[in-house]
Amino acid sequence: MPAVLFHSPNDSPTEWEKKLREFMPNLDMRIWPDIGDPNDIEFALVWKLPSGNYEKFKNLRCICSLGQGVDHIFTDADLPNQVHIMRLVDPWMAQAMSEWILLQVLRFHRQVPEYEDLEKQLKWKVLPPPETSECAVGILGLGELGRDAARKISALGFKVAGWSRTEKEVQGVECFYGEKQLEAFLNRTKILCCLLPLTPKTTGIINSKTISQLPRGSYVVNAGRGQHVVDTCLLRALDTGHLAGAALDVFNEEPLPSQHPYWAHPKVSVWPHVSAQSNADSAAGQVADAIGKVFSGKVPDNLVSREQQY
Ligand code: NDP
Ligand code: OXD
């Protein structure tokens, strides 16, 4: 039987191996860097395999991301041409992400930072009640995660819009698409939530120009990738008051360096990339299915486009 390569700095190989074996008792899993003969490897289940290593696996047929994002695969300049590239598409992760996005939306909408501040000052003060039906939430990205979050936020009565590359229809959600409609989408958005994949086209999309197109007093929530945000622009907008707050789960450098201004910024909430973690319990079945398909010469599900890089 061909072998599966496993590499991840975050995920437990023993847990994944145990779960995968429930579906494939004869699985031969090689845990990086103890890979044995590299010619045995036909399937790679990876998160951030150090660049330049795929070339070693002459019989590799599929690279599967150990997450929903695949940017960590496309950063490798020596990516082999013929292999399939796929990812997890896990409803458990969509639920986790929607919970996290909802948490941030409700936190800003229900003035949690303001009330926490008043509590610290022992001040009993009532702020004007917020109006949910007037609160415009905008989701960048209407894919597996963005659509789920948009629907769940809309179900609570918020005014929800989404922005994608191609035209979409999502019930209860105003849909914008393409670069031409980005400004209109931003102009109507008070809480901007980024659930885009990181690609050459989306890198730095939250910058001084796009932030200036949000109304004064808006919020930025980012669970896409740190590289979607130009940090200096976000910090400037927070300091000038154009933005009222930010909740960030992903960063240009992870772990976020201890001297980074985000840590101590009173308007920034820092999370250690945990909004939707990969989960062997929920995702091993789909990975086992993909391994089985690849080993029997079939095409696995959840492929990503090399051209679009997502
Ligand atoms: P999908 O591929 O399902 O959806 C991506 C969405 O982004 C699509 O709607 C797509 O548009 C849109 N998009 C892509 N490029 C552009 C562009 N240039 N302009 C406008 N819209 C664009 O991805 P997922 O929803 O599964 O995941 C999104 C990202 O979330 C991941 O790539 C990852 O970076 C991040 N993530 C973060 C996690 C965390 O814990 N922080 C956990 C999991 C994922 P269209 O529909 O038209 O193709
Ligand atoms: C992912 C992530 O892409 O956890 O799945 O960031």
Tab-separated table of C-alpha atoms and ligand atoms in Angstrom:
chain	number	residue	atom	x	y	z
A	1	MET	CA	0.000	0.000	0.000
A	2	PRO	CA	1.346	3.500	-0.795
A	3	ALA	CA	2.111	5.799	2.143
A	4	VAL	CA	0.686	9.080	3.475
A	5	LEU	CA	2.994	11.871	4.604
A	6	PHE	CA	1.852	13.856	7.660
A	7	HIS	CA	3.297	17.216	8.658
A	8	SER	CA	1.858	19.844	10.973
A	9	PRO	CA	3.298	22.044	13.703
A	10	ASN	CA	-0.226	22.361	15.228
A	11	ASP	CA	-2.051	19.064	14.838
A	12	SER	CA	-1.384	15.813	16.683
A	13	PRO	CA	-0.107	13.077	14.336
A	14	THR	CA	-1.127	10.320	16.764
A	15	GLU	CA	-4.675	11.639	16.953
A	16	TRP	CA	-4.942	11.905	13.157
A	17	GLU	CA	-3.416	8.467	12.640
A	18	LYS	CA	-5.837	6.916	15.155
A	19	LYS	CA	-8.857	8.569	13.535
A	20	LEU	CA	-7.753	7.764	9.973
A	21	ARG	CA	-7.175	4.113	10.947
A	22	GLU	CA	-10.851	3.841	11.913
A	23	PHE	CA	-11.525	4.187	8.178
A	24	MET	CA	-8.267	2.651	6.835
A	25	PRO	CA	-6.875	0.029	9.270
A	26	ASN	CA	-3.843	-0.624	7.023
A	27	LEU	CA	-2.845	3.010	6.698
A	28	ASP	CA	0.916	3.564	6.360
A	29	MET	CA	1.394	7.081	7.747
A	30	ARG	CA	4.868	8.614	7.770
A	31	ILE	CA	5.296	11.488	10.164
A	32	TRP	CA	7.672	14.209	9.060
A	33	PRO	CA	10.693	14.096	9.222
A	34	ASP	CA	10.725	10.246	9.633
A	35	ILE	CA	9.472	9.562	6.139
A	36	GLY	CA	11.374	6.388	5.217
A	37	ASP	CA	11.644	5.922	1.446
A	38	PRO	CA	10.215	9.157	-0.089
A	39	ASN	CA	9.164	7.148	-3.177
A	40	ASP	CA	6.466	5.415	-1.073
A	41	ILE	CA	4.602	8.682	-0.465
A	42	GLU	CA	1.598	9.245	-2.764
A	43	PHE	CA	-0.555	11.483	-0.531
A	44	ALA	CA	0.574	14.400	1.659
A	45	LEU	CA	-1.617	15.624	4.537
A	46	VAL	CA	0.125	18.809	5.525
A	47	TRP	CA	0.083	22.176	7.233
A	48	LYS	CA	3.044	24.403	6.376
A	49	LEU	CA	5.479	21.778	5.109
A	50	PRO	CA	8.785	23.698	4.844
A	51	SER	CA	9.258	24.955	1.255
A	52	GLY	CA	11.233	22.938	-1.292
A	53	ASN	CA	10.347	19.473	0.072
A	54	TYR	CA	7.565	18.292	-2.263
A	55	GLU	CA	10.147	17.621	-4.990
A	56	LYS	CA	11.507	14.726	-2.907
A	57	PHE	CA	8.293	12.748	-3.392
A	58	LYS	CA	8.522	11.490	-6.965
A	59	ASN	CA	5.262	9.489	-6.729
A	60	LEU	CA	3.205	12.181	-4.968
A	61	ARG	CA	-0.314	12.453	-6.416
A	62	CYS	CA	-2.185	14.683	-3.990
A	63	ILE	CA	-1.465	17.393	-1.419
A	64	CYS	CA	-4.264	17.908	1.121
A	65	SER	CA	-4.230	20.940	3.393
A	66	LEU	CA	-4.839	20.160	7.051
A	67	GLY	CA	-7.098	23.188	7.114
A	68	GLN	CA	-9.580	24.997	4.869
A	69	GLY	CA	-6.933	27.464	3.662
A	70	VAL	CA	-4.302	26.431	1.107
A	71	ASP	CA	-2.087	29.531	0.979
A	72	HIS	CA	0.613	27.635	2.919
A	73	ILE	CA	0.848	25.227	-0.039
A	74	PHE	CA	1.016	27.860	-2.777
A	75	THR	CA	3.881	29.699	-1.063
A	76	ASP	CA	6.134	26.800	-2.160
A	77	ALA	CA	7.822	27.895	-5.401
A	78	ASP	CA	8.732	24.266	-6.201
A	79	LEU	CA	5.204	22.873	-6.080
A	80	PRO	CA	5.067	19.858	-8.448
A	81	ASN	CA	2.865	20.407	-11.523
A	82	GLN	CA	0.852	17.238	-11.812
A	83	VAL	CA	-0.411	16.684	-8.255
A	84	HIS	CA	-3.948	17.407	-7.086
A	85	ILE	CA	-4.246	20.115	-4.436
A	86	MET	CA	-7.187	19.835	-2.063
A	87	ARG	CA	-8.356	21.045	1.345
A	88	LEU	CA	-10.705	20.273	4.192
A	89	VAL	CA	-14.283	21.472	3.813
A	90	ASP	CA	-15.638	20.747	7.254
A	91	PRO	CA	-19.104	21.809	8.490
A	92	TRP	CA	-17.756	21.529	12.055
A	93	MET	CA	-15.225	24.247	11.195
A	94	ALA	CA	-17.916	26.373	9.534
A	95	GLN	CA	-19.989	26.185	12.730
A	96	ALA	CA	-16.925	27.086	14.853
A	97	MET	CA	-16.062	30.010	12.594
A	98	SER	CA	-19.634	31.330	12.563
A	99	GLU	CA	-19.680	31.212	16.367
A	100	TRP	CA	-16.445	33.226	16.522
A	101	ILE	CA	-17.622	35.789	13.964
A	102	LEU	CA	-20.957	36.114	15.788
A	103	LEU	CA	-19.105	36.567	19.070
A	104	GLN	CA	-17.135	39.496	17.622
A	105	VAL	CA	-20.158	41.056	15.908
A	106	LEU	CA	-22.225	40.873	19.097
A	107	ARG	CA	-19.305	42.127	21.192
A	108	PHE	CA	-19.009	45.305	19.127
A	109	HIS	CA	-22.734	45.709	18.511
A	110	ARG	CA	-23.632	45.315	22.216
A	111	GLN	CA	-20.878	47.808	23.236
A	112	VAL	CA	-18.908	45.247	25.270
A	113	PRO	CA	-15.592	47.196	25.127
A	114	GLU	CA	-17.396	50.352	26.304
A	115	TYR	CA	-19.209	48.592	29.182
A	116	GLU	CA	-16.019	46.786	30.236
A	117	ASP	CA	-14.293	50.140	30.358
A	118	LEU	CA	-17.081	51.646	32.475
A	119	GLU	CA	-16.990	48.637	34.802
A	120	LYS	CA	-13.243	49.137	35.349
A	121	GLN	CA	-14.021	52.726	36.363
A	122	LEU	CA	-16.860	51.536	38.685
A	123	LYS	CA	-19.237	53.684	36.614
A	124	TRP	CA	-22.937	52.814	36.318
A	125	LYS	CA	-23.754	54.412	32.995
A	126	VAL	CA	-26.380	53.492	30.418
A	127	LEU	CA	-25.430	53.871	26.743
A	128	PRO	CA	-28.059	54.278	23.997
A	129	PRO	CA	-29.393	50.826	23.004
A	130	PRO	CA	-28.093	49.609	19.627
A	131	GLU	CA	-30.563	48.864	16.792
A	132	THR	CA	-29.827	45.444	15.294
A	133	SER	CA	-31.871	45.951	12.118
A	134	GLU	CA	-29.717	48.998	11.306
A	135	CYS	CA	-26.356	47.386	12.054
A	136	ALA	CA	-24.676	46.606	8.700
A	137	VAL	CA	-22.371	43.603	8.827
A	138	GLY	CA	-20.256	42.915	5.723
A	139	ILE	CA	-18.548	39.598	5.055
A	140	LEU	CA	-15.551	39.562	2.705
A	141	GLY	CA	-15.749	36.101	1.094
A	142	LEU	CA	-18.943	34.120	0.545
A	143	GLY	CA	-17.430	30.647	0.426
A	144	GLU	CA	-17.925	27.699	2.766
A	145	LEU	CA	-17.246	29.846	5.843
A	146	GLY	CA	-18.510	33.249	4.718
A	147	ARG	CA	-21.919	31.937	3.583
A	148	ASP	CA	-22.511	30.098	6.848
A	149	ALA	CA	-21.555	33.126	8.944
A	150	ALA	CA	-23.648	35.468	6.763
A	151	ARG	CA	-26.752	33.283	7.117
A	152	LYS	CA	-26.378	32.945	10.889
A	153	ILE	CA	-25.806	36.673	11.447
A	154	SER	CA	-28.729	37.492	9.172
A	155	ALA	CA	-30.949	35.113	11.171
A	156	LEU	CA	-30.342	37.326	14.230
A	157	GLY	CA	-31.764	40.341	12.393
A	158	PHE	CA	-28.588	42.156	11.318
A	159	LYS	CA	-28.370	43.838	7.911
A	160	VAL	CA	-25.914	41.487	6.214
A	161	ALA	CA	-24.018	41.792	2.937
A	162	GLY	CA	-21.265	39.685	1.434
A	163	TRP	CA	-18.608	40.214	-1.225
A	164	SER	CA	-17.193	37.516	-3.473
A	165	ARG	CA	-15.267	37.186	-6.743
A	166	THR	CA	-18.187	35.799	-8.730
A	167	GLU	CA	-21.882	36.636	-8.515
A	168	LYS	CA	-23.796	34.910	-5.699
A	169	GLU	CA	-27.286	34.568	-4.299
A	170	VAL	CA	-27.634	33.946	-0.568
A	171	GLN	CA	-31.043	34.235	1.073
A	172	GLY	CA	-31.253	37.206	3.445
A	173	VAL	CA	-27.847	38.516	2.342
A	174	GLU	CA	-27.176	41.423	-0.032
A	175	CYS	CA	-24.562	40.078	-2.440
A	176	PHE	CA	-21.802	42.206	-4.009
A	177	TYR	CA	-19.073	40.841	-6.242
A	178	GLY	CA	-15.919	41.833	-8.075
A	179	GLU	CA	-13.561	44.766	-7.633
A	180	LYS	CA	-16.075	47.249	-9.079
A	181	GLN	CA	-18.599	46.584	-6.297
A	182	LEU	CA	-16.117	46.552	-3.418
A	183	GLU	CA	-16.437	50.264	-2.639
A	184	ALA	CA	-20.257	50.156	-2.488
A	185	PHE	CA	-20.031	47.096	-0.225
A	186	LEU	CA	-17.595	48.873	2.105
A	187	ASN	CA	-19.592	52.122	2.132
A	188	ARG	CA	-22.627	50.315	3.632
A	189	THR	CA	-20.654	48.189	6.141
A	190	LYS	CA	-20.231	48.974	9.841
A	191	ILE	CA	-18.702	45.663	10.981
A	192	LEU	CA	-16.368	44.256	8.317
A	193	CYS	CA	-15.525	40.549	8.700
A	194	CYS	CA	-12.810	39.019	6.516
A	195	LEU	CA	-13.237	35.373	5.543
A	196	LEU	CA	-11.278	35.504	2.293
A	197	PRO	CA	-8.574	33.066	1.230
A	198	LEU	CA	-5.097	34.566	0.923
A	199	THR	CA	-4.166	34.872	-2.756
A	200	PRO	CA	-2.131	37.381	-4.786
A	201	LYS	CA	-5.440	39.266	-5.410
A	202	THR	CA	-6.537	39.455	-1.765
A	203	THR	CA	-3.191	40.195	-0.101
A	204	GLY	CA	-3.341	43.600	1.622
A	205	ILE	CA	-7.026	44.075	0.800
A	206	ILE	CA	-7.641	45.804	4.151
A	207	ASN	CA	-5.522	48.909	3.574
A	208	SER	CA	-5.816	52.690	3.981
A	209	LYS	CA	-7.980	53.034	0.855
A	210	THR	CA	-10.481	50.285	1.688
A	211	ILE	CA	-10.595	51.274	5.365
A	212	SER	CA	-11.359	54.876	4.354
A	213	GLN	CA	-14.351	53.539	2.376
A	214	LEU	CA	-15.910	52.187	5.579
A	215	PRO	CA	-18.068	54.676	7.533
A	216	ARG	CA	-16.367	56.437	10.479
A	217	GLY	CA	-16.674	54.369	13.673
A	218	SER	CA	-16.613	50.986	11.891
A	219	TYR	CA	-15.010	47.760	13.087
A	220	VAL	CA	-12.706	45.213	11.436
A	221	VAL	CA	-12.852	41.508	12.256
A	222	ASN	CA	-10.254	39.287	10.585
A	223	ALA	CA	-10.214	35.500	10.613
A	224	GLY	CA	-8.915	35.090	7.037
A	225	ARG	CA	-5.161	35.579	7.096
A	226	GLY	CA	-2.942	38.227	8.688
A	227	GLN	CA	-1.634	39.215	5.257
A	228	HIS	CA	-5.083	40.489	4.289
A	229	VAL	CA	-4.414	43.443	6.575
A	230	VAL	CA	-1.792	46.148	6.166
A	231	ASP	CA	-1.066	46.532	9.889
A	232	THR	CA	0.186	50.138	9.720
A	233	CYS	CA	-3.039	51.210	7.979
A	234	LEU	CA	-5.261	49.428	10.497
A	235	LEU	CA	-3.371	50.898	13.464
A	236	ARG	CA	-3.496	54.401	11.984
A	237	ALA	CA	-7.260	54.146	11.408
A	238	LEU	CA	-7.772	52.950	15.004
A	239	ASP	CA	-5.640	55.763	16.375
A	240	THR	CA	-7.404	58.478	14.356
A	241	GLY	CA	-10.801	57.101	15.418
A	242	HIS	CA	-11.886	56.235	11.883
A	243	LEU	CA	-12.120	52.645	13.151
A	244	ALA	CA	-13.659	52.010	16.566
A	245	GLY	CA	-12.167	48.554	17.112
A	246	ALA	CA	-10.684	45.397	15.642
A	247	ALA	CA	-10.813	41.709	16.514
A	248	LEU	CA	-7.977	39.716	14.964
A	249	ASP	CA	-7.473	35.947	14.924
A	250	VAL	CA	-4.716	35.868	12.287
A	251	PHE	CA	-1.531	37.890	11.874
A	252	ASN	CA	1.259	38.679	9.434
A	253	GLU	CA	3.602	36.910	11.832
A	254	GLU	CA	2.357	34.051	14.039
A	255	PRO	CA	2.765	33.755	16.957
A	256	LEU	CA	2.257	37.511	17.207
A	257	PRO	CA	5.614	38.905	18.458
A	258	SER	CA	5.438	40.127	22.060
A	259	GLN	CA	6.471	43.681	21.120
A	260	HIS	CA	3.742	44.046	18.447
A	261	PRO	CA	1.511	47.117	19.028
A	262	TYR	CA	-1.668	45.026	18.652
A	263	TRP	CA	-1.103	43.306	22.013
A	264	ALA	CA	-1.409	46.435	24.117
A	265	HIS	CA	-3.764	48.397	21.872
A	266	PRO	CA	-6.947	49.245	23.807
A	267	LYS	CA	-9.119	48.886	20.686
A	268	VAL	CA	-7.681	45.562	19.483
A	269	SER	CA	-8.685	42.105	20.614
A	270	VAL	CA	-5.974	39.491	19.866
A	271	TRP	CA	-6.774	35.792	19.366
A	272	PRO	CA	-4.152	33.065	18.725
A	273	HIS	CA	-5.558	31.697	15.399
A	274	VAL	CA	-8.287	29.617	17.016
A	275	SER	CA	-11.547	30.722	15.424
A	276	ALA	CA	-11.970	27.396	13.562
A	277	GLN	CA	-9.385	24.755	14.343
A	278	SER	CA	-8.894	21.611	12.254
A	279	ASN	CA	-10.467	18.638	13.957
A	280	ALA	CA	-9.533	14.987	13.342
A	281	ASP	CA	-12.853	13.829	14.859
A	282	SER	CA	-14.917	15.663	12.280
A	283	ALA	CA	-12.561	15.641	9.256
A	284	ALA	CA	-10.825	12.225	9.253
A	285	GLY	CA	-13.671	10.652	7.249
A	286	GLN	CA	-13.311	13.059	4.339
A	287	VAL	CA	-9.508	12.731	4.383
A	288	ALA	CA	-9.736	8.911	4.387
A	289	ASP	CA	-12.154	9.123	1.457
A	290	ALA	CA	-9.683	11.323	-0.445
A	291	ILE	CA	-6.758	8.982	0.294
A	292	GLY	CA	-8.802	6.003	-0.899
A	293	LYS	CA	-9.767	7.797	-4.103
A	294	VAL	CA	-6.199	8.919	-4.843
A	295	PHE	CA	-4.741	5.456	-4.160
A	296	SER	CA	-7.244	3.918	-6.571
A	297	GLY	CA	-6.506	6.460	-9.312
A	298	LYS	CA	-9.654	8.561	-8.815
A	299	VAL	CA	-9.970	12.313	-8.362
A	300	PRO	CA	-10.626	13.413	-4.743
A	301	ASP	CA	-13.257	15.982	-3.698
A	302	ASN	CA	-12.566	19.516	-2.497
A	303	LEU	CA	-9.887	20.297	-5.068
A	304	VAL	CA	-8.665	23.898	-5.288
A	305	SER	CA	-7.792	25.834	-8.419
A	306	ARG	CA	-4.094	26.366	-9.074
A	307	GLU	CA	-5.006	29.434	-11.122
A	308	GLN	CA	-7.100	31.128	-8.391
A	309	GLN	CA	-5.003	29.670	-5.540
A	310	TYR	CA	-8.086	28.800	-3.490
B	1	NDP	P1	-13.749	29.245	0.095
B	1	NDP	O1	-12.735	28.948	-0.936
B	1	NDP	O2	-14.882	28.313	0.274
B	1	NDP	O3	-14.376	30.697	-0.149
B	1	NDP	C1	-13.594	31.773	-0.499
B	1	NDP	C2	-14.478	32.971	-0.809
B	1	NDP	O4	-13.657	34.104	-1.075
B	1	NDP	C3	-15.344	32.749	-2.055
B	1	NDP	O5	-16.614	33.308	-1.877
B	1	NDP	C4	-14.582	33.524	-3.134
B	1	NDP	O6	-15.377	34.035	-4.183
B	1	NDP	C5	-14.023	34.675	-2.323
B	1	NDP	N1	-12.870	35.264	-2.991
B	1	NDP	C6	-11.684	34.700	-3.296
B	1	NDP	N2	-10.899	35.550	-3.968
B	1	NDP	C7	-11.609	36.689	-4.112
B	1	NDP	C8	-11.357	37.937	-4.732
B	1	NDP	N3	-10.212	38.184	-5.368
B	1	NDP	N4	-12.321	38.865	-4.699
B	1	NDP	C9	-13.506	38.625	-4.069
B	1	NDP	N5	-13.804	37.457	-3.465
B	1	NDP	C10	-12.873	36.500	-3.483
B	1	NDP	O7	-12.948	29.411	1.468
B	1	NDP	P2	-13.455	29.118	2.945
B	1	NDP	O8	-14.692	29.890	3.164
B	1	NDP	O9	-13.456	27.664	3.199
B	1	NDP	O10	-12.235	29.723	3.806
B	1	NDP	C11	-11.823	31.065	3.665
B	1	NDP	C12	-10.530	31.316	4.403
B	1	NDP	O11	-10.741	31.328	5.805
B	1	NDP	C13	-9.442	30.260	4.241
B	1	NDP	O12	-8.796	30.360	3.002
B	1	NDP	C14	-8.526	30.581	5.403
B	1	NDP	O13	-7.599	31.583	5.029
B	1	NDP	C15	-9.493	31.138	6.441
B	1	NDP	N6	-9.650	30.228	7.570
B	1	NDP	C16	-9.249	30.654	8.804
B	1	NDP	C17	-9.404	29.859	9.900
B	1	NDP	C18	-9.003	30.341	11.241
B	1	NDP	O14	-9.008	29.564	12.199
B	1	NDP	N7	-8.681	31.624	11.395
B	1	NDP	C19	-9.987	28.508	9.793
B	1	NDP	C20	-10.366	28.156	8.455
B	1	NDP	C21	-10.191	28.990	7.394
B	1	NDP	P3	-16.159	33.040	-5.189
B	1	NDP	O15	-17.223	32.389	-4.337
B	1	NDP	O16	-16.726	33.934	-6.205
B	1	NDP	O17	-15.159	32.063	-5.698
B	2	OXD	C1	-7.433	26.959	8.150
B	2	OXD	C2	-6.958	27.599	9.375
B	2	OXD	O1	-7.167	27.446	7.062
B	2	OXD	O2	-7.083	26.982	10.459
B	2	OXD	O3	-8.115	25.923	8.272
B	2	OXD	O4	-6.466	28.724	9.323
